[in-house]
């Protein structure tokens, strides 16, 4: 089934998240957040030292912190720009929930 949310709309939404510096992950770590949308353990790693995306993401976002903020938007494994609408909306919903939870916890 073709996506109803265009790539232009997706880019506008993701640009807003990035430019407004919204903490997508809220109180969660990146792997914990992303694993609520995707099965990271069954996704391939882009780093030969790891067998799956979980280890790969941890290495580059926690241990080394050598991936740029917003890396998930351009990572083909997540396909946020051209993937199915349901996954994109689940990602956005969790982003909104977690960023609000973090804001409330700071009050």
PDB file of C-alpha atoms in Angstrom:
ATOM      1  CA  UNK A   1       0.000   0.000   0.000  1.00  0.00           C
ATOM      2  CA  UNK A   2       1.334   3.415  -0.948  1.00  0.00           C
ATOM      3  CA  UNK A   3       2.110   5.901   1.798  1.00  0.00           C
ATOM      4  CA  UNK A   4      -0.361   8.734   2.216  1.00  0.00           C
ATOM      5  CA  UNK A   5       2.149  10.880   4.095  1.00  0.00           C
ATOM      6  CA  UNK A   6       4.369  12.375   1.416  1.00  0.00           C
ATOM      7  CA  UNK A   7       8.129  12.557   1.657  1.00  0.00           C
ATOM      8  CA  UNK A   8       7.869  16.367   1.670  1.00  0.00           C
ATOM      9  CA  UNK A   9       5.535  16.291   4.678  1.00  0.00           C
ATOM     10  CA  UNK A  10       7.777  13.794   6.453  1.00  0.00           C
ATOM     11  CA  UNK A  11      10.819  15.984   5.791  1.00  0.00           C
ATOM     12  CA  UNK A  12       8.993  19.052   7.141  1.00  0.00           C
ATOM     13  CA  UNK A  13       7.988  17.208  10.321  1.00  0.00           C
ATOM     14  CA  UNK A  14      11.422  15.714  10.915  1.00  0.00           C
ATOM     15  CA  UNK A  15      13.133  19.034  10.147  1.00  0.00           C
ATOM     16  CA  UNK A  16      10.924  20.687  12.759  1.00  0.00           C
ATOM     17  CA  UNK A  17      11.856  18.074  15.356  1.00  0.00           C
ATOM     18  CA  UNK A  18      15.538  18.523  14.579  1.00  0.00           C
ATOM     19  CA  UNK A  19      15.556  22.328  14.257  1.00  0.00           C
ATOM     20  CA  UNK A  20      13.493  22.838  17.413  1.00  0.00           C
ATOM     21  CA  UNK A  21      15.953  20.530  19.199  1.00  0.00           C
ATOM     22  CA  UNK A  22      13.144  18.362  20.516  1.00  0.00           C
ATOM     23  CA  UNK A  23      14.553  15.508  22.562  1.00  0.00           C
ATOM     24  CA  UNK A  24      12.867  12.669  20.688  1.00  0.00           C
ATOM     25  CA  UNK A  25      13.953  10.067  23.165  1.00  0.00           C
ATOM     26  CA  UNK A  26      12.704  11.833  26.282  1.00  0.00           C
ATOM     27  CA  UNK A  27      13.819   9.988  29.397  1.00  0.00           C
ATOM     28  CA  UNK A  28      14.717   6.886  27.402  1.00  0.00           C
ATOM     29  CA  UNK A  29      18.006   5.973  25.818  1.00  0.00           C
ATOM     30  CA  UNK A  30      18.084   5.790  22.037  1.00  0.00           C
ATOM     31  CA  UNK A  31      18.063   1.999  21.863  1.00  0.00           C
ATOM     32  CA  UNK A  32      15.210   1.723  24.366  1.00  0.00           C
ATOM     33  CA  UNK A  33      13.186   4.346  22.484  1.00  0.00           C
ATOM     34  CA  UNK A  34      13.821   2.885  19.030  1.00  0.00           C
ATOM     35  CA  UNK A  35      13.146  -0.676  20.208  1.00  0.00           C
ATOM     36  CA  UNK A  36       9.590   0.401  21.008  1.00  0.00           C
ATOM     37  CA  UNK A  37       9.059   1.047  17.302  1.00  0.00           C
ATOM     38  CA  UNK A  38      11.421  -1.435  15.610  1.00  0.00           C
ATOM     39  CA  UNK A  39      12.838  -4.861  16.509  1.00  0.00           C
ATOM     40  CA  UNK A  40      16.461  -3.724  16.742  1.00  0.00           C
ATOM     41  CA  UNK A  41      17.731  -7.200  17.594  1.00  0.00           C
ATOM     42  CA  UNK A  42      16.591  -8.489  14.199  1.00  0.00           C
ATOM     43  CA  UNK A  43      17.913  -5.509  12.243  1.00  0.00           C
ATOM     44  CA  UNK A  44      21.422  -5.625  10.765  1.00  0.00           C
ATOM     45  CA  UNK A  45      24.332  -3.672  12.152  1.00  0.00           C
ATOM     46  CA  UNK A  46      26.256  -1.170  10.035  1.00  0.00           C
ATOM     47  CA  UNK A  47      29.312  -1.914  12.180  1.00  0.00           C
ATOM     48  CA  UNK A  48      30.997  -5.284  11.544  1.00  0.00           C
ATOM     49  CA  UNK A  49      31.799  -5.609  15.263  1.00  0.00           C
ATOM     50  CA  UNK A  50      28.129  -6.074  16.129  1.00  0.00           C
ATOM     51  CA  UNK A  51      25.545  -8.627  15.070  1.00  0.00           C
ATOM     52  CA  UNK A  52      22.529  -6.334  15.182  1.00  0.00           C
ATOM     53  CA  UNK A  53      21.338  -2.738  15.325  1.00  0.00           C
ATOM     54  CA  UNK A  54      21.073  -2.745  19.126  1.00  0.00           C
ATOM     55  CA  UNK A  55      24.822  -3.148  19.643  1.00  0.00           C
ATOM     56  CA  UNK A  56      25.625  -0.858  16.763  1.00  0.00           C
ATOM     57  CA  UNK A  57      23.415   1.979  18.040  1.00  0.00           C
ATOM     58  CA  UNK A  58      24.688   1.618  21.611  1.00  0.00           C
ATOM     59  CA  UNK A  59      28.303   1.734  20.423  1.00  0.00           C
ATOM     60  CA  UNK A  60      27.870   4.894  18.399  1.00  0.00           C
ATOM     61  CA  UNK A  61      25.363   6.829  20.529  1.00  0.00           C
ATOM     62  CA  UNK A  62      26.375   5.890  24.081  1.00  0.00           C
ATOM     63  CA  UNK A  63      29.877   4.461  24.137  1.00  0.00           C
ATOM     64  CA  UNK A  64      31.516   6.676  21.489  1.00  0.00           C
ATOM     65  CA  UNK A  65      28.857   9.310  20.800  1.00  0.00           C
ATOM     66  CA  UNK A  66      30.215   9.619  17.267  1.00  0.00           C
ATOM     67  CA  UNK A  67      26.921   9.695  15.367  1.00  0.00           C
ATOM     68  CA  UNK A  68      25.418  13.088  14.641  1.00  0.00           C
ATOM     69  CA  UNK A  69      22.177  14.126  16.342  1.00  0.00           C
ATOM     70  CA  UNK A  70      19.287  13.158  14.089  1.00  0.00           C
ATOM     71  CA  UNK A  71      21.185  10.226  12.569  1.00  0.00           C
ATOM     72  CA  UNK A  72      18.015   8.114  12.710  1.00  0.00           C
ATOM     73  CA  UNK A  73      16.366  10.321  10.062  1.00  0.00           C
ATOM     74  CA  UNK A  74      18.878   9.290   7.400  1.00  0.00           C
ATOM     75  CA  UNK A  75      19.535   5.697   8.485  1.00  0.00           C
ATOM     76  CA  UNK A  76      18.105   3.460   5.736  1.00  0.00           C
ATOM     77  CA  UNK A  77      17.275   0.712   8.242  1.00  0.00           C
ATOM     78  CA  UNK A  78      14.538   2.889   9.736  1.00  0.00           C
ATOM     79  CA  UNK A  79      13.315   4.311   6.432  1.00  0.00           C
ATOM     80  CA  UNK A  80      11.549   7.237   8.087  1.00  0.00           C
ATOM     81  CA  UNK A  81      11.359   9.198   4.835  1.00  0.00           C
ATOM     82  CA  UNK A  82       9.771   6.508   2.641  1.00  0.00           C
ATOM     83  CA  UNK A  83       8.542   3.795   4.988  1.00  0.00           C
ATOM     84  CA  UNK A  84       4.997   2.877   5.824  1.00  0.00           C
ATOM     85  CA  UNK A  85       2.727   5.456   7.424  1.00  0.00           C
ATOM     86  CA  UNK A  86       1.920   3.310  10.461  1.00  0.00           C
ATOM     87  CA  UNK A  87       5.561   3.060  11.543  1.00  0.00           C
ATOM     88  CA  UNK A  88       6.173   6.764  10.889  1.00  0.00           C
ATOM     89  CA  UNK A  89       3.133   7.704  12.984  1.00  0.00           C
ATOM     90  CA  UNK A  90       4.164   5.306  15.768  1.00  0.00           C
ATOM     91  CA  UNK A  91       7.599   6.978  15.801  1.00  0.00           C
ATOM     92  CA  UNK A  92       6.020  10.458  15.987  1.00  0.00           C
ATOM     93  CA  UNK A  93       3.559   9.416  18.674  1.00  0.00           C
ATOM     94  CA  UNK A  94       6.312   8.000  20.857  1.00  0.00           C
ATOM     95  CA  UNK A  95       8.438  11.106  20.218  1.00  0.00           C
ATOM     96  CA  UNK A  96       5.602  13.345  21.412  1.00  0.00           C
ATOM     97  CA  UNK A  97       4.912  11.156  24.435  1.00  0.00           C
ATOM     98  CA  UNK A  98       8.547  10.931  25.538  1.00  0.00           C
ATOM     99  CA  UNK A  99       9.414  14.584  24.937  1.00  0.00           C
ATOM    100  CA  UNK A 100       6.361  15.619  26.989  1.00  0.00           C
ATOM    101  CA  UNK A 101       7.242  13.142  29.757  1.00  0.00           C
ATOM    102  CA  UNK A 102      10.725  14.629  29.985  1.00  0.00           C
ATOM    103  CA  UNK A 103       9.314  18.173  30.084  1.00  0.00           C
ATOM    104  CA  UNK A 104       6.906  17.225  32.889  1.00  0.00           C
ATOM    105  CA  UNK A 105       9.676  15.549  34.892  1.00  0.00           C
ATOM    106  CA  UNK A 106      11.706  18.797  34.796  1.00  0.00           C
ATOM    107  CA  UNK A 107       8.884  20.833  36.357  1.00  0.00           C
TER     108      UNK A 107
END
